Amino acid sequence: MSTFSRFFVDKVDRIRDNIASALQSMERRVFTSRPHFGELLSSYQPVSPEEVRRLLTTMPSKSSPLDVLPCSLLKSCADVFAPVIARLANLSMQAGQFSSRYKQAQVLPLLKKAGLDSSLPGNYRPISNLSTISKVLERLVLTRLRPHLLASPNFSQYQSAYRKRHSTETALLEVMDGVYTAADNRQVTVLISLDLSAAFDTVDHVILLQRLQSEFGVTDIPYPGFAPTS
């Protein structure tokens, strides 16, 4: 397992270094900032036990090795555990803090495709398995953050990932519609595709936080960079 861990850590570090080197060699930056217009997200709506109960009933019964209690027990006793989880979620959202215990995950290497050489670490992808409570808290925050982001004029209407009623199929249909429309108008189409290696693992958190604040109006407690005062 240490071989896999070292491989993935070195891979991300190498990609990050290459990106930083490429940016330094650019004569000018191509990134533009789009100021946020509209309401700010400065606080979260309180979580109710009923909301947690509904969420627990819709979650799969698959448990994590990090769970103190099996997910099936949480689901079958949702009426008992829902008020406790709601209390925990509200304390976290009001304080702007997330317990480090729920940030821990079990990371397992999963073979990318059947038939690949299982002895090569490069043929695997790391899969993080969070505890059930962590997943519940994550979804409760997402239900409050997502509507604000979708309502922002800076949110791309063409984004298909992690969006209801949008998928790789709808993205492909959008591209093909543009190609066919251009062909009908006797226009030339040029398609450029990018495959980013370890895209999520190499996201610059500083830039991400800056964009959340300046381009999407996420401030105060909901802002991940929020520093609570003692």
mmCIF file of C-alpha atoms in Angstrom:
data_model
loop_
_atom_site.group_PDB
_atom_site.id
_atom_site.type_symbol
_atom_site.label_atom_id
_atom_site.label_comp_id
_atom_site.label_asym_id
_atom_site.label_seq_id
_atom_site.Cartn_x
_atom_site.Cartn_y
_atom_site.Cartn_z
ATOM 1 C CA MET A 1 0.000 0.000 0.000
ATOM 2 C CA SER A 2 2.903 2.375 0.671
ATOM 3 C CA THR A 3 4.027 1.880 -2.950
ATOM 4 C CA PHE A 4 0.634 3.040 -4.212
ATOM 5 C CA SER A 5 0.575 6.007 -1.831
ATOM 6 C CA ARG A 6 4.035 7.147 -2.876
ATOM 7 C CA PHE A 7 3.167 6.752 -6.559
ATOM 8 C CA PHE A 8 0.010 8.875 -6.372
ATOM 9 C CA VAL A 9 1.623 11.551 -4.193
ATOM 10 C CA ASP A 10 4.610 11.810 -6.547
ATOM 11 C CA LYS A 11 2.291 11.935 -9.567
ATOM 12 C CA VAL A 12 0.269 14.866 -8.201
ATOM 13 C CA ASP A 13 3.413 16.710 -7.075
ATOM 14 C CA ARG A 14 4.964 16.266 -10.520
ATOM 15 C CA ILE A 15 1.870 17.572 -12.310
ATOM 16 C CA ARG A 16 1.627 20.530 -9.938
ATOM 17 C CA ASP A 17 5.275 21.403 -10.532
ATOM 18 C CA ASN A 18 4.795 21.216 -14.312
ATOM 19 C CA ILE A 19 1.751 23.489 -14.137
ATOM 20 C CA ALA A 20 3.579 26.028 -11.963
ATOM 21 C CA SER A 21 6.563 25.990 -14.315
ATOM 22 C CA ALA A 22 4.339 26.480 -17.363
ATOM 23 C CA LEU A 23 2.534 29.420 -15.769
ATOM 24 C CA GLN A 24 5.808 31.127 -14.877
ATOM 25 C CA SER A 25 7.015 30.856 -18.476
ATOM 26 C CA MET A 26 3.878 32.518 -19.866
ATOM 27 C CA GLU A 27 4.353 36.105 -20.980
ATOM 28 C CA ARG A 28 0.926 37.030 -19.725
ATOM 29 C CA ARG A 29 -1.841 35.404 -17.767
ATOM 30 C CA VAL A 30 -4.951 34.366 -19.671
ATOM 31 C CA PHE A 31 -7.194 34.167 -16.629
ATOM 32 C CA THR A 32 -9.906 36.776 -16.225
ATOM 33 C CA SER A 33 -11.991 37.608 -13.192
ATOM 34 C CA ARG A 34 -15.752 38.028 -13.450
ATOM 35 C CA PRO A 35 -17.107 40.067 -10.526
ATOM 36 C CA HIS A 36 -20.149 38.632 -8.775
ATOM 37 C CA PHE A 37 -23.431 40.508 -9.078
ATOM 38 C CA GLY A 38 -26.421 39.646 -6.943
ATOM 39 C CA GLU A 39 -27.051 38.271 -3.471
ATOM 40 C CA LEU A 40 -24.197 37.038 -1.304
ATOM 41 C CA LEU A 41 -24.154 33.704 0.476
ATOM 42 C CA SER A 42 -23.118 34.726 3.977
ATOM 43 C CA SER A 43 -24.914 32.097 6.075
ATOM 44 C CA TYR A 44 -26.551 28.687 5.815
ATOM 45 C CA GLN A 45 -30.194 27.872 6.392
ATOM 46 C CA PRO A 46 -30.656 25.709 9.520
ATOM 47 C CA VAL A 47 -30.926 21.945 9.127
ATOM 48 C CA SER A 48 -34.056 20.237 10.426
ATOM 49 C CA PRO A 49 -34.266 16.640 11.728
ATOM 50 C CA GLU A 50 -36.862 15.919 9.041
ATOM 51 C CA GLU A 51 -34.412 16.972 6.319
ATOM 52 C CA VAL A 52 -31.793 14.618 7.740
ATOM 53 C CA ARG A 53 -34.313 11.797 8.039
ATOM 54 C CA ARG A 54 -35.304 12.143 4.373
ATOM 55 C CA LEU A 55 -31.662 12.209 3.367
ATOM 56 C CA LEU A 56 -30.841 9.065 5.348
ATOM 57 C CA THR A 57 -33.721 7.141 3.771
ATOM 58 C CA THR A 58 -32.495 7.941 0.255
ATOM 59 C CA MET A 59 -28.861 7.028 0.858
ATOM 60 C CA PRO A 60 -27.553 3.583 -0.147
ATOM 61 C CA SER A 61 -26.948 1.152 2.697
ATOM 62 C CA LYS A 62 -23.264 0.764 1.831
ATOM 63 C CA SER A 63 -21.098 1.370 4.899
ATOM 64 C CA SER A 64 -17.560 2.687 5.221
ATOM 65 C CA PRO A 65 -14.812 1.038 7.308
ATOM 66 C CA LEU A 66 -14.617 4.372 9.136
ATOM 67 C CA ASP A 67 -18.238 4.157 10.314
ATOM 68 C CA VAL A 68 -18.785 3.670 14.034
ATOM 69 C CA LEU A 69 -22.272 2.365 13.241
ATOM 70 C CA PRO A 70 -23.296 0.571 10.029
ATOM 71 C CA CYS A 71 -25.249 2.691 7.578
ATOM 72 C CA SER A 72 -28.125 0.204 7.642
ATOM 73 C CA LEU A 73 -28.573 0.903 11.370
ATOM 74 C CA LEU A 74 -28.577 4.681 10.795
ATOM 75 C CA LYS A 75 -31.243 4.250 8.132
ATOM 76 C CA SER A 76 -33.457 1.897 10.145
ATOM 77 C CA CYS A 77 -33.222 4.173 13.204
ATOM 78 C CA ALA A 78 -33.382 7.452 11.265
ATOM 79 C CA ASP A 79 -35.979 8.928 13.632
ATOM 80 C CA VAL A 80 -33.517 8.508 16.522
ATOM 81 C CA PHE A 81 -30.317 9.652 14.799
ATOM 82 C CA ALA A 82 -31.755 12.471 12.653
ATOM 83 C CA PRO A 83 -32.023 15.047 15.500
ATOM 84 C CA VAL A 84 -28.442 14.290 16.600
ATOM 85 C CA ILE A 85 -27.034 14.665 13.085
ATOM 86 C CA ALA A 86 -29.085 17.825 12.521
ATOM 87 C CA ARG A 87 -27.644 19.298 15.711
ATOM 88 C CA LEU A 88 -24.121 18.396 14.615
ATOM 89 C CA ALA A 89 -24.672 19.922 11.160
ATOM 90 C CA ASN A 90 -26.082 23.160 12.579
ATOM 91 C CA LEU A 91 -23.185 23.569 15.018
ATOM 92 C CA SER A 92 -20.712 23.035 12.177
ATOM 93 C CA MET A 93 -22.458 25.507 9.847
ATOM 94 C CA GLN A 94 -22.900 28.144 12.538
ATOM 95 C CA ALA A 95 -19.254 27.978 13.622
ATOM 96 C CA GLY A 96 -17.811 27.674 10.120
ATOM 97 C CA GLN A 97 -15.792 24.641 11.198
ATOM 98 C CA PHE A 98 -15.728 21.014 10.080
ATOM 99 C CA SER A 99 -14.363 18.360 12.415
ATOM 100 C CA SER A 100 -11.069 16.918 11.231
ATOM 101 C CA ARG A 101 -12.406 13.474 12.127
ATOM 102 C CA TYR A 102 -14.893 13.662 9.267
ATOM 103 C CA LYS A 103 -12.195 14.733 6.809
ATOM 104 C CA GLN A 104 -10.517 11.355 7.040
ATOM 105 C CA ALA A 105 -11.142 8.811 4.306
ATOM 106 C CA GLN A 106 -10.087 5.300 3.423
ATOM 107 C CA VAL A 107 -8.234 5.490 0.083
ATOM 108 C CA LEU A 108 -8.250 2.327 -2.017
ATOM 109 C CA PRO A 109 -6.589 1.718 -5.404
ATOM 110 C CA LEU A 110 -9.085 0.606 -8.065
ATOM 111 C CA LEU A 111 -7.991 -0.882 -11.391
ATOM 112 C CA LYS A 112 -9.003 1.542 -14.153
ATOM 113 C CA LYS A 113 -10.005 -1.132 -16.622
ATOM 114 C CA ALA A 114 -10.308 -4.914 -16.578
ATOM 115 C CA GLY A 115 -7.349 -6.668 -18.138
ATOM 116 C CA LEU A 116 -4.735 -4.056 -17.227
ATOM 117 C CA ASP A 117 -1.492 -5.140 -15.570
ATOM 118 C CA SER A 118 -2.329 -5.191 -11.866
ATOM 119 C CA SER A 119 1.354 -4.870 -10.904
ATOM 120 C CA LEU A 120 1.655 -1.318 -12.312
ATOM 121 C CA PRO A 121 0.500 1.484 -9.979
ATOM 122 C CA GLY A 122 -0.240 3.687 -13.001
ATOM 123 C CA ASN A 123 -3.118 1.377 -13.970
ATOM 124 C CA TYR A 124 -5.001 2.252 -10.785
ATOM 125 C CA ARG A 125 -7.027 5.231 -9.626
ATOM 126 C CA PRO A 126 -7.349 6.142 -5.922
ATOM 127 C CA ILE A 127 -10.898 5.994 -4.549
ATOM 128 C CA SER A 128 -11.676 7.846 -1.293
ATOM 129 C CA ASN A 129 -14.324 6.354 0.985
ATOM 130 C CA LEU A 130 -15.623 8.797 3.580
ATOM 131 C CA SER A 131 -17.655 7.897 6.634
ATOM 132 C CA THR A 132 -21.455 7.969 6.307
ATOM 133 C CA ILE A 133 -21.815 10.937 8.680
ATOM 134 C CA SER A 134 -19.278 12.882 6.621
ATOM 135 C CA LYS A 135 -21.276 12.156 3.458
ATOM 136 C CA VAL A 136 -24.494 13.307 5.138
ATOM 137 C CA LEU A 137 -22.915 16.584 6.297
ATOM 138 C CA GLU A 138 -21.424 17.093 2.832
ATOM 139 C CA ARG A 139 -24.814 16.672 1.148
ATOM 140 C CA LEU A 140 -26.520 19.022 3.621
ATOM 141 C CA VAL A 141 -24.024 21.759 2.768
ATOM 142 C CA LEU A 142 -24.321 21.012 -0.938
ATOM 143 C CA THR A 143 -28.098 21.496 -0.894
ATOM 144 C CA ARG A 144 -27.493 25.016 0.431
ATOM 145 C CA LEU A 145 -24.486 25.904 -1.700
ATOM 146 C CA ARG A 146 -25.635 24.521 -5.064
ATOM 147 C CA PRO A 147 -28.730 26.757 -5.579
ATOM 148 C CA HIS A 148 -26.643 29.862 -4.957
ATOM 149 C CA LEU A 149 -23.971 28.800 -7.449
ATOM 150 C CA LEU A 150 -26.520 27.818 -10.113
ATOM 151 C CA ALA A 151 -28.267 31.188 -9.767
ATOM 152 C CA SER A 152 -25.048 33.115 -10.380
ATOM 153 C CA PRO A 153 -24.635 34.605 -13.873
ATOM 154 C CA ASN A 154 -21.007 33.441 -13.714
ATOM 155 C CA PHE A 155 -22.066 29.781 -13.640
ATOM 156 C CA SER A 156 -21.507 28.265 -17.087
ATOM 157 C CA GLN A 157 -24.708 27.109 -18.733
ATOM 158 C CA TYR A 158 -22.706 24.466 -20.570
ATOM 159 C CA GLN A 159 -21.386 22.697 -17.475
ATOM 160 C CA SER A 160 -22.626 19.125 -17.438
ATOM 161 C CA ALA A 161 -20.723 17.498 -14.590
ATOM 162 C CA TYR A 162 -22.298 17.305 -11.104
ATOM 163 C CA ARG A 163 -25.506 18.939 -12.261
ATOM 164 C CA LYS A 164 -29.028 17.509 -12.329
ATOM 165 C CA ARG A 165 -30.344 16.475 -15.746
ATOM 166 C CA HIS A 166 -26.888 17.044 -17.243
ATOM 167 C CA SER A 167 -24.374 14.347 -18.135
ATOM 168 C CA THR A 168 -21.776 13.304 -20.695
ATOM 169 C CA GLU A 169 -24.701 12.503 -23.012
ATOM 170 C CA THR A 170 -26.158 16.015 -22.832
ATOM 171 C CA ALA A 171 -22.676 17.474 -23.333
ATOM 172 C CA LEU A 172 -22.202 15.305 -26.434
ATOM 173 C CA LEU A 173 -25.632 16.299 -27.761
ATOM 174 C CA GLU A 174 -24.721 19.984 -27.333
ATOM 175 C CA VAL A 175 -21.480 19.514 -29.263
ATOM 176 C CA MET A 176 -23.136 17.508 -32.049
ATOM 177 C CA ASP A 177 -25.937 20.056 -32.357
ATOM 178 C CA GLY A 178 -23.338 22.776 -32.875
ATOM 179 C CA VAL A 179 -21.521 20.674 -35.486
ATOM 180 C CA TYR A 180 -24.690 19.867 -37.423
ATOM 181 C CA THR A 181 -25.890 23.478 -37.270
ATOM 182 C CA ALA A 182 -22.557 24.696 -38.605
ATOM 183 C CA ALA A 183 -22.661 22.102 -41.399
ATOM 184 C CA ASP A 184 -26.175 23.207 -42.381
ATOM 185 C CA ASN A 185 -24.866 26.776 -42.596
ATOM 186 C CA ARG A 186 -21.854 25.618 -44.643
ATOM 187 C CA GLN A 187 -19.434 26.586 -41.891
ATOM 188 C CA VAL A 188 -16.248 24.827 -40.814
ATOM 189 C CA THR A 189 -16.128 23.273 -37.338
ATOM 190 C CA VAL A 190 -12.952 22.831 -35.292
ATOM 191 C CA LEU A 191 -13.200 20.756 -32.116
ATOM 192 C CA ILE A 192 -10.473 20.872 -29.456
ATOM 193 C CA SER A 193 -10.644 18.304 -26.631
ATOM 194 C CA LEU A 194 -8.531 18.245 -23.486
ATOM 195 C CA ASP A 195 -7.904 15.300 -21.200
ATOM 196 C CA LEU A 196 -6.524 16.637 -17.936
ATOM 197 C CA SER A 197 -4.483 14.212 -15.846
ATOM 198 C CA ALA A 198 -5.441 14.107 -12.140
ATOM 199 C CA ALA A 199 -7.607 17.195 -12.670
ATOM 200 C CA PHE A 200 -9.311 17.168 -9.263
ATOM 201 C CA ASP A 201 -6.151 16.287 -7.376
ATOM 202 C CA THR A 202 -4.270 19.257 -8.840
ATOM 203 C CA VAL A 203 -6.888 21.967 -8.301
ATOM 204 C CA ASP A 204 -5.262 25.083 -6.844
ATOM 205 C CA HIS A 205 -7.214 25.622 -3.626
ATOM 206 C CA VAL A 206 -6.122 29.251 -3.321
ATOM 207 C CA ILE A 207 -7.542 30.079 -6.766
ATOM 208 C CA LEU A 208 -10.664 28.039 -6.027
ATOM 209 C CA LEU A 209 -11.332 29.948 -2.810
ATOM 210 C CA GLN A 210 -10.707 33.273 -4.517
ATOM 211 C CA ARG A 211 -13.205 32.430 -7.255
ATOM 212 C CA LEU A 212 -15.846 31.309 -4.761
ATOM 213 C CA GLN A 213 -15.584 34.651 -3.027
ATOM 214 C CA SER A 214 -15.065 37.107 -5.893
ATOM 215 C CA GLU A 215 -17.042 35.439 -8.694
ATOM 216 C CA PHE A 216 -19.820 33.661 -6.787
ATOM 217 C CA GLY A 217 -20.305 35.798 -3.683
ATOM 218 C CA VAL A 218 -19.600 33.107 -1.077
ATOM 219 C CA THR A 219 -18.573 35.011 2.042
ATOM 220 C CA ASP A 220 -18.396 34.885 5.827
ATOM 221 C CA ILE A 221 -19.169 31.489 7.390
ATOM 222 C CA PRO A 222 -19.960 29.573 4.143
ATOM 223 C CA TYR A 223 -16.618 30.702 2.717
ATOM 224 C CA PRO A 224 -14.135 27.808 3.231
ATOM 225 C CA GLY A 225 -11.378 30.288 4.067
ATOM 226 C CA PHE A 226 -13.450 31.772 6.897
ATOM 227 C CA ALA A 227 -11.450 32.146 10.120
ATOM 228 C CA PRO A 228 -13.741 32.091 13.179
ATOM 229 C CA THR A 229 -12.907 34.490 15.990
ATOM 230 C CA SER A 230 -12.485 33.174 19.488
#
